[in-house]
């Protein structure tokens, strides 16, 4: 390729003075600096004088600043050119001790004749040089940018082993070549033992070479030249900027630092940043740099448009080049802002082209600072500016190049905010104008199903979307229900083209650019959703606010009908593994439950109150890898699913049944929080997308639950966490007694022996031998076995009966039988201070049937509405006065100031005058001056009561000692703390 290159020639006579210094982290001191601004003949540096000959003219520098660089023009193109002589009288040290770094910017108009091998220097032919320095007699020699040798060369003279100066001749080929048009940054660092050359090309790439090519001998020029002043056949035309010489060598990191420092124009506005996306707004019109057509063809005219009509064609990226120029790339089609034709004429159209080649300077621009943080865009090829034609303020006005212009040539770069949505979350995509949600049409599951807008009461899982971002920042919008992605039908570019779902894939019409419009803010966050193929945005038909109207693509929006919010579908309340929930219907207030007390397959789901539900209204949620759930009954261990005996599972009113867990979609559920009613959720089938509802919005006990396309509050559900770990004052129990709410008596055995079949009963007294104390053996699934602390036998339902009234008794321990396993859970409001005990085999409650008599049986029953089905757990603690005795703390009692003044009552009174246990002692009672106590017998009669008790009762009533036995007390601390209940044993001897 033979093309003409304007030579980069300047003559500088320079006597070098370089001090030897050691390396440092900071850059070495500058010993010479020539800014070369304004076409000045000489830039003063310390201790130097200068003379100039020839013509110097100010030129645009690498930042596009007029007179920021110097153009050197020779009056004699063949022999003699312009030069600057810098001199200093100080003698120089030995050359081989010299350390230095030189940095200079030079401009190459056209590259020419890339050599394929070494070319000796000098030769007798005409050559053109950037600069020419050599260090024979302490002067360094560079060679390069010749018409025939468009690479960078270097001569260095150092002493050889014989003490004679000899030449290291370096000539760098690929990749150090002047094969691009624009500003090059050359940095050379040298010492006695090495020479390294670094060069940044106009495209921003850094190349570097270090080569030893043997020795050559050339004449000693005793000069440093930039150009060919008085050199043989040397032409002398050059652009140059920012010559610097440092006093030491530098590392590669410091080379990068020098380069980075030189890329920032002094006093400039903040420059656009690589990797960010911008809108470019014209100062005069307030409209945005956009494209005429939404297509991917070359020569697509640049025009100005309002952002709401421009889609993603008004989005641009700025790519800085090492020369200080930039490329401006359209985000929609990836093409570069350039000239419609290679011309320097005014009026040439600005358009976009596929011009990634480094030899296309018309696709490069200078960003020139303008008022108020704006920039003028100057084309690197023509030197003219991008302006709005005729300074028109109207839409569709063309962008052209022109050599002048005021505000119509000024542009503001507005950074575009981009979201970073998590792939692990689910979203509703809500139109900002209508407030309605993006929905799959008619619960469609197949490819080609369109989307419309709808309320959150009519759509179930068809409104839940996942977002997946690729490495280009484009998103796939994927239905949580169907696992298909939204795309523009037939990859159309047309306005009105439908948006449909299709199988997932890496195709461009199924990718979307999501970005904020300029009017979005923290209090009203919204986004445009532009198709990556067409550049057009997702909108609602005619700005409609009607449910069911379709969504399609259009070139622009009208009144925010193309603005969308992404609202997270918050499933946090149902994400915790191992937790148990009640699922309560918003309309009826009743719980999702099983219709029968058994664990058979096909048991139907219904709604019911807790009293009629037993353990059948407790559910666990197991989340799979796709974010879907199994809803597993905690009592039976089986999952809710659609009734698969129905031929068409997508039909309305298909009921729910429990079955063994499988991996069928009709047994999976998508749980999504309602936008309109936070805290309530839709439970939609993963196969059909339809939500579950209560039949006819009924409030009746036992009403059926099935799937249906439409729902109001009867399809809204709340998840209430259930505590299945009995505790007292936050202490998890491994041993407990249970008192019945109705009778106040404790779960005990009759007869009190180890016989299999001893019945569970309620007994008022709490014996010291622990017959009413139970060891709680928690199973891996959260259920319990209850072993009597005296017999170590298991509490179970007789003969695994499912009947109401079946006796609960003790039996020889069987570690696997369901009738000997119990679900202990906190009751629902208003009984949340109590606990229920349900059998795993039957799901029914352990109750006392309205009896207050001691030794009344405890049985199982399917109705738990009375207080007899509610229990209070108690902590058992050893007594300090009798190691065999046990005192019971009620779970509702909270000791006052437990760290210092906790009340502790003795469990033994023996009034025999020996000074031990003669009185009923309550430790710390003196701290409760308003206290009162009552003493009861076994049938609940009050035997003794006193206010402001002072540890003075001796187990006597009206002067007569009580008979031996067990009695019961109630202590009221009198400070608002809960009462404390317990027992006392009276012993005579």
PDB file of C-alpha atoms in Angstrom, residues 651-894:
ATOM      1  CA  UNK A 651     -59.840 -26.415  33.328  1.00  0.00           C
ATOM      2  CA  UNK A 652     -61.369 -24.196  35.978  1.00  0.00           C
ATOM      3  CA  UNK A 653     -62.536 -25.740  39.268  1.00  0.00           C
ATOM      4  CA  UNK A 654     -60.038 -28.594  39.269  1.00  0.00           C
ATOM      5  CA  UNK A 655     -59.763 -29.507  42.931  1.00  0.00           C
ATOM      6  CA  UNK A 656     -56.737 -30.080  45.128  1.00  0.00           C
ATOM      7  CA  UNK A 657     -55.722 -33.458  46.491  1.00  0.00           C
ATOM      8  CA  UNK A 658     -52.854 -34.661  48.614  1.00  0.00           C
ATOM      9  CA  UNK A 659     -50.508 -37.276  47.214  1.00  0.00           C
ATOM     10  CA  UNK A 660     -47.048 -38.626  47.783  1.00  0.00           C
ATOM     11  CA  UNK A 661     -44.421 -36.154  46.628  1.00  0.00           C
ATOM     12  CA  UNK A 662     -43.522 -36.435  42.940  1.00  0.00           C
ATOM     13  CA  UNK A 663     -41.846 -34.219  40.371  1.00  0.00           C
ATOM     14  CA  UNK A 664     -44.932 -33.367  38.328  1.00  0.00           C
ATOM     15  CA  UNK A 665     -45.634 -29.746  37.427  1.00  0.00           C
ATOM     16  CA  UNK A 666     -49.217 -30.096  38.659  1.00  0.00           C
ATOM     17  CA  UNK A 667     -47.755 -30.770  42.130  1.00  0.00           C
ATOM     18  CA  UNK A 668     -45.610 -27.624  41.998  1.00  0.00           C
ATOM     19  CA  UNK A 669     -46.780 -24.161  42.990  1.00  0.00           C
ATOM     20  CA  UNK A 670     -45.663 -20.622  42.237  1.00  0.00           C
ATOM     21  CA  UNK A 671     -46.095 -18.352  45.246  1.00  0.00           C
ATOM     22  CA  UNK A 672     -46.083 -14.625  44.532  1.00  0.00           C
ATOM     23  CA  UNK A 673     -46.911 -11.678  46.738  1.00  0.00           C
ATOM     24  CA  UNK A 674     -49.769  -9.404  45.660  1.00  0.00           C
ATOM     25  CA  UNK A 675     -48.708  -5.923  44.617  1.00  0.00           C
ATOM     26  CA  UNK A 676     -52.026  -4.491  45.768  1.00  0.00           C
ATOM     27  CA  UNK A 677     -52.077  -6.247  49.144  1.00  0.00           C
ATOM     28  CA  UNK A 678     -48.591  -6.800  50.580  1.00  0.00           C
ATOM     29  CA  UNK A 679     -48.437  -9.738  52.954  1.00  0.00           C
ATOM     30  CA  UNK A 680     -50.916 -11.780  50.903  1.00  0.00           C
ATOM     31  CA  UNK A 681     -49.973 -14.182  48.139  1.00  0.00           C
ATOM     32  CA  UNK A 682     -51.270 -15.985  45.105  1.00  0.00           C
ATOM     33  CA  UNK A 683     -50.664 -19.719  45.102  1.00  0.00           C
ATOM     34  CA  UNK A 684     -50.697 -20.683  41.431  1.00  0.00           C
ATOM     35  CA  UNK A 685     -50.237 -24.087  39.903  1.00  0.00           C
ATOM     36  CA  UNK A 686     -46.929 -24.424  38.061  1.00  0.00           C
ATOM     37  CA  UNK A 687     -48.552 -26.352  35.205  1.00  0.00           C
ATOM     38  CA  UNK A 688     -51.617 -24.209  34.548  1.00  0.00           C
ATOM     39  CA  UNK A 689     -50.647 -20.902  36.149  1.00  0.00           C
ATOM     40  CA  UNK A 690     -54.090 -20.606  37.740  1.00  0.00           C
ATOM     41  CA  UNK A 691     -54.428 -19.563  41.379  1.00  0.00           C
ATOM     42  CA  UNK A 692     -56.259 -21.544  44.046  1.00  0.00           C
ATOM     43  CA  UNK A 693     -59.455 -20.026  45.459  1.00  0.00           C
ATOM     44  CA  UNK A 694     -62.249 -20.892  47.876  1.00  0.00           C
ATOM     45  CA  UNK A 695     -65.351 -22.004  45.989  1.00  0.00           C
ATOM     46  CA  UNK A 696     -67.884 -19.194  45.545  1.00  0.00           C
ATOM     47  CA  UNK A 697     -65.871 -17.003  47.918  1.00  0.00           C
ATOM     48  CA  UNK A 698     -67.581 -18.973  50.684  1.00  0.00           C
ATOM     49  CA  UNK A 699     -67.065 -18.363  54.394  1.00  0.00           C
ATOM     50  CA  UNK A 700     -68.557 -21.733  55.328  1.00  0.00           C
ATOM     51  CA  UNK A 701     -66.565 -24.347  57.198  1.00  0.00           C
ATOM     52  CA  UNK A 702     -65.366 -27.068  54.830  1.00  0.00           C
ATOM     53  CA  UNK A 703     -65.803 -25.100  51.577  1.00  0.00           C
ATOM     54  CA  UNK A 704     -63.838 -26.621  48.701  1.00  0.00           C
ATOM     55  CA  UNK A 705     -60.571 -25.153  47.431  1.00  0.00           C
ATOM     56  CA  UNK A 706     -59.782 -25.417  43.691  1.00  0.00           C
ATOM     57  CA  UNK A 707     -58.029 -23.566  40.861  1.00  0.00           C
ATOM     58  CA  UNK A 708     -59.833 -20.820  38.973  1.00  0.00           C
ATOM     59  CA  UNK A 709     -58.909 -18.202  36.377  1.00  0.00           C
ATOM     60  CA  UNK A 710     -60.366 -15.283  38.284  1.00  0.00           C
ATOM     61  CA  UNK A 711     -60.010 -14.441  41.920  1.00  0.00           C
ATOM     62  CA  UNK A 712     -60.638 -11.675  44.403  1.00  0.00           C
ATOM     63  CA  UNK A 713     -59.828 -11.859  48.111  1.00  0.00           C
ATOM     64  CA  UNK A 714     -60.929 -15.516  48.072  1.00  0.00           C
ATOM     65  CA  UNK A 715     -57.729 -16.256  46.109  1.00  0.00           C
ATOM     66  CA  UNK A 716     -55.464 -14.280  48.412  1.00  0.00           C
ATOM     67  CA  UNK A 717     -53.588 -16.212  51.068  1.00  0.00           C
ATOM     68  CA  UNK A 718     -51.382 -15.332  53.997  1.00  0.00           C
ATOM     69  CA  UNK A 719     -48.618 -17.513  55.417  1.00  0.00           C
ATOM     70  CA  UNK A 720     -48.558 -17.526  59.215  1.00  0.00           C
ATOM     71  CA  UNK A 721     -45.524 -19.195  60.715  1.00  0.00           C
ATOM     72  CA  UNK A 722     -46.328 -21.809  63.362  1.00  0.00           C
ATOM     73  CA  UNK A 723     -44.003 -22.569  66.257  1.00  0.00           C
ATOM     74  CA  UNK A 724     -43.609 -26.349  66.520  1.00  0.00           C
ATOM     75  CA  UNK A 725     -40.997 -26.268  69.280  1.00  0.00           C
ATOM     76  CA  UNK A 726     -42.556 -26.027  72.756  1.00  0.00           C
ATOM     77  CA  UNK A 727     -40.813 -23.562  75.019  1.00  0.00           C
ATOM     78  CA  UNK A 728     -41.224 -21.598  78.226  1.00  0.00           C
ATOM     79  CA  UNK A 729     -39.978 -18.018  78.305  1.00  0.00           C
ATOM     80  CA  UNK A 730     -37.956 -18.749  75.181  1.00  0.00           C
ATOM     81  CA  UNK A 731     -36.347 -21.871  76.654  1.00  0.00           C
ATOM     82  CA  UNK A 732     -36.693 -24.894  74.374  1.00  0.00           C
ATOM     83  CA  UNK A 733     -38.061 -27.830  76.359  1.00  0.00           C
ATOM     84  CA  UNK A 734     -36.614 -31.314  76.444  1.00  0.00           C
ATOM     85  CA  UNK A 735     -38.685 -32.220  79.527  1.00  0.00           C
ATOM     86  CA  UNK A 736     -42.037 -30.719  80.466  1.00  0.00           C
ATOM     87  CA  UNK A 737     -45.318 -31.028  82.229  1.00  0.00           C
ATOM     88  CA  UNK A 738     -48.548 -29.996  80.461  1.00  0.00           C
ATOM     89  CA  UNK A 739     -51.475 -28.394  82.282  1.00  0.00           C
ATOM     90  CA  UNK A 740     -54.888 -28.171  80.632  1.00  0.00           C
ATOM     91  CA  UNK A 741     -56.357 -24.713  80.080  1.00  0.00           C
ATOM     92  CA  UNK A 742     -59.875 -25.855  80.964  1.00  0.00           C
ATOM     93  CA  UNK A 743     -59.159 -27.687  84.230  1.00  0.00           C
ATOM     94  CA  UNK A 744     -55.740 -26.436  85.235  1.00  0.00           C
ATOM     95  CA  UNK A 745     -54.767 -30.058  85.882  1.00  0.00           C
ATOM     96  CA  UNK A 746     -51.707 -31.811  84.538  1.00  0.00           C
ATOM     97  CA  UNK A 747     -51.291 -34.615  82.027  1.00  0.00           C
ATOM     98  CA  UNK A 748     -50.599 -37.704  84.146  1.00  0.00           C
ATOM     99  CA  UNK A 749     -51.056 -41.492  84.193  1.00  0.00           C
ATOM    100  CA  UNK A 750     -53.624 -43.747  85.837  1.00  0.00           C
ATOM    101  CA  UNK A 751     -52.660 -46.081  87.353  1.00  0.00           C
ATOM    102  CA  UNK A 752     -49.278 -44.644  88.232  1.00  0.00           C
ATOM    103  CA  UNK A 753     -47.205 -47.634  87.271  1.00  0.00           C
ATOM    104  CA  UNK A 754     -45.281 -48.979  84.306  1.00  0.00           C
ATOM    105  CA  UNK A 755     -48.092 -51.174  83.004  1.00  0.00           C
ATOM    106  CA  UNK A 756     -48.702 -50.988  79.256  1.00  0.00           C
ATOM    107  CA  UNK A 757     -52.080 -49.387  78.735  1.00  0.00           C
ATOM    108  CA  UNK A 758     -51.979 -47.045  81.744  1.00  0.00           C
ATOM    109  CA  UNK A 759     -54.273 -44.261  80.577  1.00  0.00           C
ATOM    110  CA  UNK A 760     -53.431 -40.625  80.143  1.00  0.00           C
ATOM    111  CA  UNK A 761     -55.507 -38.594  82.585  1.00  0.00           C
ATOM    112  CA  UNK A 762     -55.538 -35.170  84.149  1.00  0.00           C
ATOM    113  CA  UNK A 763     -54.592 -34.971  87.820  1.00  0.00           C
ATOM    114  CA  UNK A 764     -54.483 -31.892  89.993  1.00  0.00           C
ATOM    115  CA  UNK A 765     -51.610 -32.761  92.246  1.00  0.00           C
ATOM    116  CA  UNK A 766     -48.053 -32.660  91.065  1.00  0.00           C
ATOM    117  CA  UNK A 767     -46.233 -35.507  92.740  1.00  0.00           C
ATOM    118  CA  UNK A 768     -42.551 -35.408  93.506  1.00  0.00           C
ATOM    119  CA  UNK A 769     -41.902 -38.607  91.603  1.00  0.00           C
ATOM    120  CA  UNK A 770     -42.515 -37.033  88.172  1.00  0.00           C
ATOM    121  CA  UNK A 771     -45.556 -38.995  87.004  1.00  0.00           C
ATOM    122  CA  UNK A 772     -46.760 -35.883  85.230  1.00  0.00           C
ATOM    123  CA  UNK A 773     -43.370 -35.076  83.784  1.00  0.00           C
ATOM    124  CA  UNK A 774     -42.649 -36.048  80.180  1.00  0.00           C
ATOM    125  CA  UNK A 775     -39.400 -36.356  78.288  1.00  0.00           C
ATOM    126  CA  UNK A 776     -39.695 -34.739  74.853  1.00  0.00           C
ATOM    127  CA  UNK A 777     -37.802 -36.634  72.161  1.00  0.00           C
ATOM    128  CA  UNK A 778     -37.756 -34.376  69.101  1.00  0.00           C
ATOM    129  CA  UNK A 779     -37.590 -36.255  65.793  1.00  0.00           C
ATOM    130  CA  UNK A 780     -35.691 -35.162  62.698  1.00  0.00           C
ATOM    131  CA  UNK A 781     -38.934 -34.014  61.045  1.00  0.00           C
ATOM    132  CA  UNK A 782     -39.896 -31.772  63.990  1.00  0.00           C
ATOM    133  CA  UNK A 783     -42.424 -34.141  65.573  1.00  0.00           C
ATOM    134  CA  UNK A 784     -42.144 -35.520  69.101  1.00  0.00           C
ATOM    135  CA  UNK A 785     -42.259 -38.699  71.123  1.00  0.00           C
ATOM    136  CA  UNK A 786     -43.388 -38.188  74.743  1.00  0.00           C
ATOM    137  CA  UNK A 787     -41.888 -40.590  77.287  1.00  0.00           C
ATOM    138  CA  UNK A 788     -43.109 -40.627  80.867  1.00  0.00           C
ATOM    139  CA  UNK A 789     -40.206 -39.665  83.095  1.00  0.00           C
ATOM    140  CA  UNK A 790     -41.039 -42.432  85.598  1.00  0.00           C
ATOM    141  CA  UNK A 791     -41.769 -45.360  83.280  1.00  0.00           C
ATOM    142  CA  UNK A 792     -39.880 -44.308  80.130  1.00  0.00           C
ATOM    143  CA  UNK A 793     -42.854 -45.556  78.124  1.00  0.00           C
ATOM    144  CA  UNK A 794     -44.330 -43.829  75.126  1.00  0.00           C
ATOM    145  CA  UNK A 795     -47.533 -41.803  75.063  1.00  0.00           C
ATOM    146  CA  UNK A 796     -49.638 -43.190  72.194  1.00  0.00           C
ATOM    147  CA  UNK A 797     -53.194 -43.566  70.873  1.00  0.00           C
ATOM    148  CA  UNK A 798     -54.668 -46.999  71.611  1.00  0.00           C
ATOM    149  CA  UNK A 799     -54.430 -49.495  68.764  1.00  0.00           C
ATOM    150  CA  UNK A 800     -53.507 -46.733  66.262  1.00  0.00           C
ATOM    151  CA  UNK A 801     -57.166 -45.765  66.295  1.00  0.00           C
ATOM    152  CA  UNK A 802     -58.465 -42.913  64.135  1.00  0.00           C
ATOM    153  CA  UNK A 803     -61.701 -42.636  66.144  1.00  0.00           C
ATOM    154  CA  UNK A 804     -62.877 -39.726  68.207  1.00  0.00           C
ATOM    155  CA  UNK A 805     -62.637 -40.610  71.897  1.00  0.00           C
ATOM    156  CA  UNK A 806     -59.854 -43.133  71.414  1.00  0.00           C
ATOM    157  CA  UNK A 807     -57.879 -43.524  74.620  1.00  0.00           C
ATOM    158  CA  UNK A 808     -54.397 -42.119  74.919  1.00  0.00           C
ATOM    159  CA  UNK A 809     -52.192 -44.392  77.007  1.00  0.00           C
ATOM    160  CA  UNK A 810     -48.634 -45.386  77.636  1.00  0.00           C
ATOM    161  CA  UNK A 811     -47.123 -48.294  75.774  1.00  0.00           C
ATOM    162  CA  UNK A 812     -43.826 -49.981  75.240  1.00  0.00           C
ATOM    163  CA  UNK A 813     -41.669 -47.622  73.157  1.00  0.00           C
ATOM    164  CA  UNK A 814     -41.902 -48.092  69.401  1.00  0.00           C
ATOM    165  CA  UNK A 815     -39.614 -45.648  67.658  1.00  0.00           C
ATOM    166  CA  UNK A 816     -41.476 -45.655  64.329  1.00  0.00           C
ATOM    167  CA  UNK A 817     -45.208 -45.987  65.021  1.00  0.00           C
ATOM    168  CA  UNK A 818     -47.137 -42.856  64.004  1.00  0.00           C
ATOM    169  CA  UNK A 819     -49.667 -43.281  66.819  1.00  0.00           C
ATOM    170  CA  UNK A 820     -46.787 -42.660  69.247  1.00  0.00           C
ATOM    171  CA  UNK A 821     -45.627 -39.469  67.568  1.00  0.00           C
ATOM    172  CA  UNK A 822     -47.070 -36.048  68.289  1.00  0.00           C
ATOM    173  CA  UNK A 823     -47.180 -32.635  66.704  1.00  0.00           C
ATOM    174  CA  UNK A 824     -46.893 -29.979  69.398  1.00  0.00           C
ATOM    175  CA  UNK A 825     -47.626 -26.519  68.033  1.00  0.00           C
ATOM    176  CA  UNK A 826     -48.593 -23.077  69.208  1.00  0.00           C
ATOM    177  CA  UNK A 827     -52.313 -22.417  68.889  1.00  0.00           C
ATOM    178  CA  UNK A 828     -53.636 -19.713  66.588  1.00  0.00           C
ATOM    179  CA  UNK A 829     -54.997 -16.401  67.864  1.00  0.00           C
ATOM    180  CA  UNK A 830     -56.735 -15.713  70.155  1.00  0.00           C
ATOM    181  CA  UNK A 831     -55.206 -18.720  71.919  1.00  0.00           C
ATOM    182  CA  UNK A 832     -51.607 -18.052  70.937  1.00  0.00           C
ATOM    183  CA  UNK A 833     -50.486 -18.313  74.582  1.00  0.00           C
ATOM    184  CA  UNK A 834     -51.392 -22.025  74.544  1.00  0.00           C
ATOM    185  CA  UNK A 835     -50.252 -25.122  72.703  1.00  0.00           C
ATOM    186  CA  UNK A 836     -51.998 -27.976  70.928  1.00  0.00           C
ATOM    187  CA  UNK A 837     -50.927 -31.621  70.937  1.00  0.00           C
ATOM    188  CA  UNK A 838     -52.034 -33.585  67.838  1.00  0.00           C
ATOM    189  CA  UNK A 839     -51.372 -37.222  67.031  1.00  0.00           C
ATOM    190  CA  UNK A 840     -49.388 -37.885  63.861  1.00  0.00           C
ATOM    191  CA  UNK A 841     -51.408 -40.971  62.951  1.00  0.00           C
ATOM    192  CA  UNK A 842     -54.873 -39.412  63.215  1.00  0.00           C
ATOM    193  CA  UNK A 843     -54.098 -35.703  63.083  1.00  0.00           C
ATOM    194  CA  UNK A 844     -56.552 -35.235  65.992  1.00  0.00           C
ATOM    195  CA  UNK A 845     -56.082 -33.254  69.162  1.00  0.00           C
ATOM    196  CA  UNK A 846     -55.337 -34.565  72.656  1.00  0.00           C
ATOM    197  CA  UNK A 847     -58.190 -33.101  74.738  1.00  0.00           C
ATOM    198  CA  UNK A 848     -59.986 -33.220  78.063  1.00  0.00           C
ATOM    199  CA  UNK A 849     -63.726 -33.308  77.367  1.00  0.00           C
ATOM    200  CA  UNK A 850     -65.007 -30.387  79.458  1.00  0.00           C
ATOM    201  CA  UNK A 851     -64.143 -32.112  82.728  1.00  0.00           C
ATOM    202  CA  UNK A 852     -62.647 -30.503  85.810  1.00  0.00           C
ATOM    203  CA  UNK A 853     -62.475 -33.751  87.723  1.00  0.00           C
ATOM    204  CA  UNK A 854     -59.171 -35.241  88.702  1.00  0.00           C
ATOM    205  CA  UNK A 855     -58.361 -38.495  86.867  1.00  0.00           C
ATOM    206  CA  UNK A 856     -60.579 -37.585  83.891  1.00  0.00           C
ATOM    207  CA  UNK A 857     -59.321 -39.263  80.716  1.00  0.00           C
ATOM    208  CA  UNK A 858     -57.319 -37.505  78.029  1.00  0.00           C
ATOM    209  CA  UNK A 859     -58.494 -38.690  74.595  1.00  0.00           C
ATOM    210  CA  UNK A 860     -58.123 -37.737  70.941  1.00  0.00           C
ATOM    211  CA  UNK A 861     -60.835 -35.751  69.147  1.00  0.00           C
ATOM    212  CA  UNK A 862     -61.287 -33.971  65.841  1.00  0.00           C
ATOM    213  CA  UNK A 863     -62.764 -30.881  67.485  1.00  0.00           C
ATOM    214  CA  UNK A 864     -60.499 -28.609  69.451  1.00  0.00           C
ATOM    215  CA  UNK A 865     -62.727 -25.595  69.920  1.00  0.00           C
ATOM    216  CA  UNK A 866     -63.024 -25.901  73.694  1.00  0.00           C
ATOM    217  CA  UNK A 867     -60.351 -25.037  76.232  1.00  0.00           C
ATOM    218  CA  UNK A 868     -59.878 -28.732  76.908  1.00  0.00           C
ATOM    219  CA  UNK A 869     -57.760 -28.982  73.725  1.00  0.00           C
ATOM    220  CA  UNK A 870     -55.327 -26.284  74.869  1.00  0.00           C
ATOM    221  CA  UNK A 871     -52.274 -26.960  77.004  1.00  0.00           C
ATOM    222  CA  UNK A 872     -49.655 -24.992  78.900  1.00  0.00           C
ATOM    223  CA  UNK A 873     -46.109 -26.408  79.001  1.00  0.00           C
ATOM    224  CA  UNK A 874     -44.097 -26.103  82.229  1.00  0.00           C
ATOM    225  CA  UNK A 875     -40.412 -26.343  83.011  1.00  0.00           C
ATOM    226  CA  UNK A 876     -39.384 -28.878  85.645  1.00  0.00           C
ATOM    227  CA  UNK A 877     -36.508 -27.881  87.963  1.00  0.00           C
ATOM    228  CA  UNK A 878     -34.982 -29.793  90.916  1.00  0.00           C
ATOM    229  CA  UNK A 879     -35.762 -28.394  94.396  1.00  0.00           C
ATOM    230  CA  UNK A 880     -32.842 -27.402  96.574  1.00  0.00           C
ATOM    231  CA  UNK A 881     -34.469 -28.830  99.725  1.00  0.00           C
ATOM    232  CA  UNK A 882     -35.414 -32.238  98.387  1.00  0.00           C
ATOM    233  CA  UNK A 883     -33.556 -33.778  95.516  1.00  0.00           C
ATOM    234  CA  UNK A 884     -36.542 -35.956  94.651  1.00  0.00           C
ATOM    235  CA  UNK A 885     -38.988 -33.081  94.508  1.00  0.00           C
ATOM    236  CA  UNK A 886     -39.976 -31.061  91.455  1.00  0.00           C
ATOM    237  CA  UNK A 887     -41.422 -27.560  91.275  1.00  0.00           C
ATOM    238  CA  UNK A 888     -43.304 -26.398  88.167  1.00  0.00           C
ATOM    239  CA  UNK A 889     -43.047 -22.977  86.575  1.00  0.00           C
ATOM    240  CA  UNK A 890     -46.024 -21.944  84.511  1.00  0.00           C
ATOM    241  CA  UNK A 891     -45.052 -20.902  81.003  1.00  0.00           C
ATOM    242  CA  UNK A 892     -47.111 -17.734  81.428  1.00  0.00           C
ATOM    243  CA  UNK A 893     -45.148 -16.672  84.522  1.00  0.00           C
ATOM    244  CA  UNK A 894     -42.337 -14.179  84.099  1.00  0.00           C
TER     245      UNK A 894
END
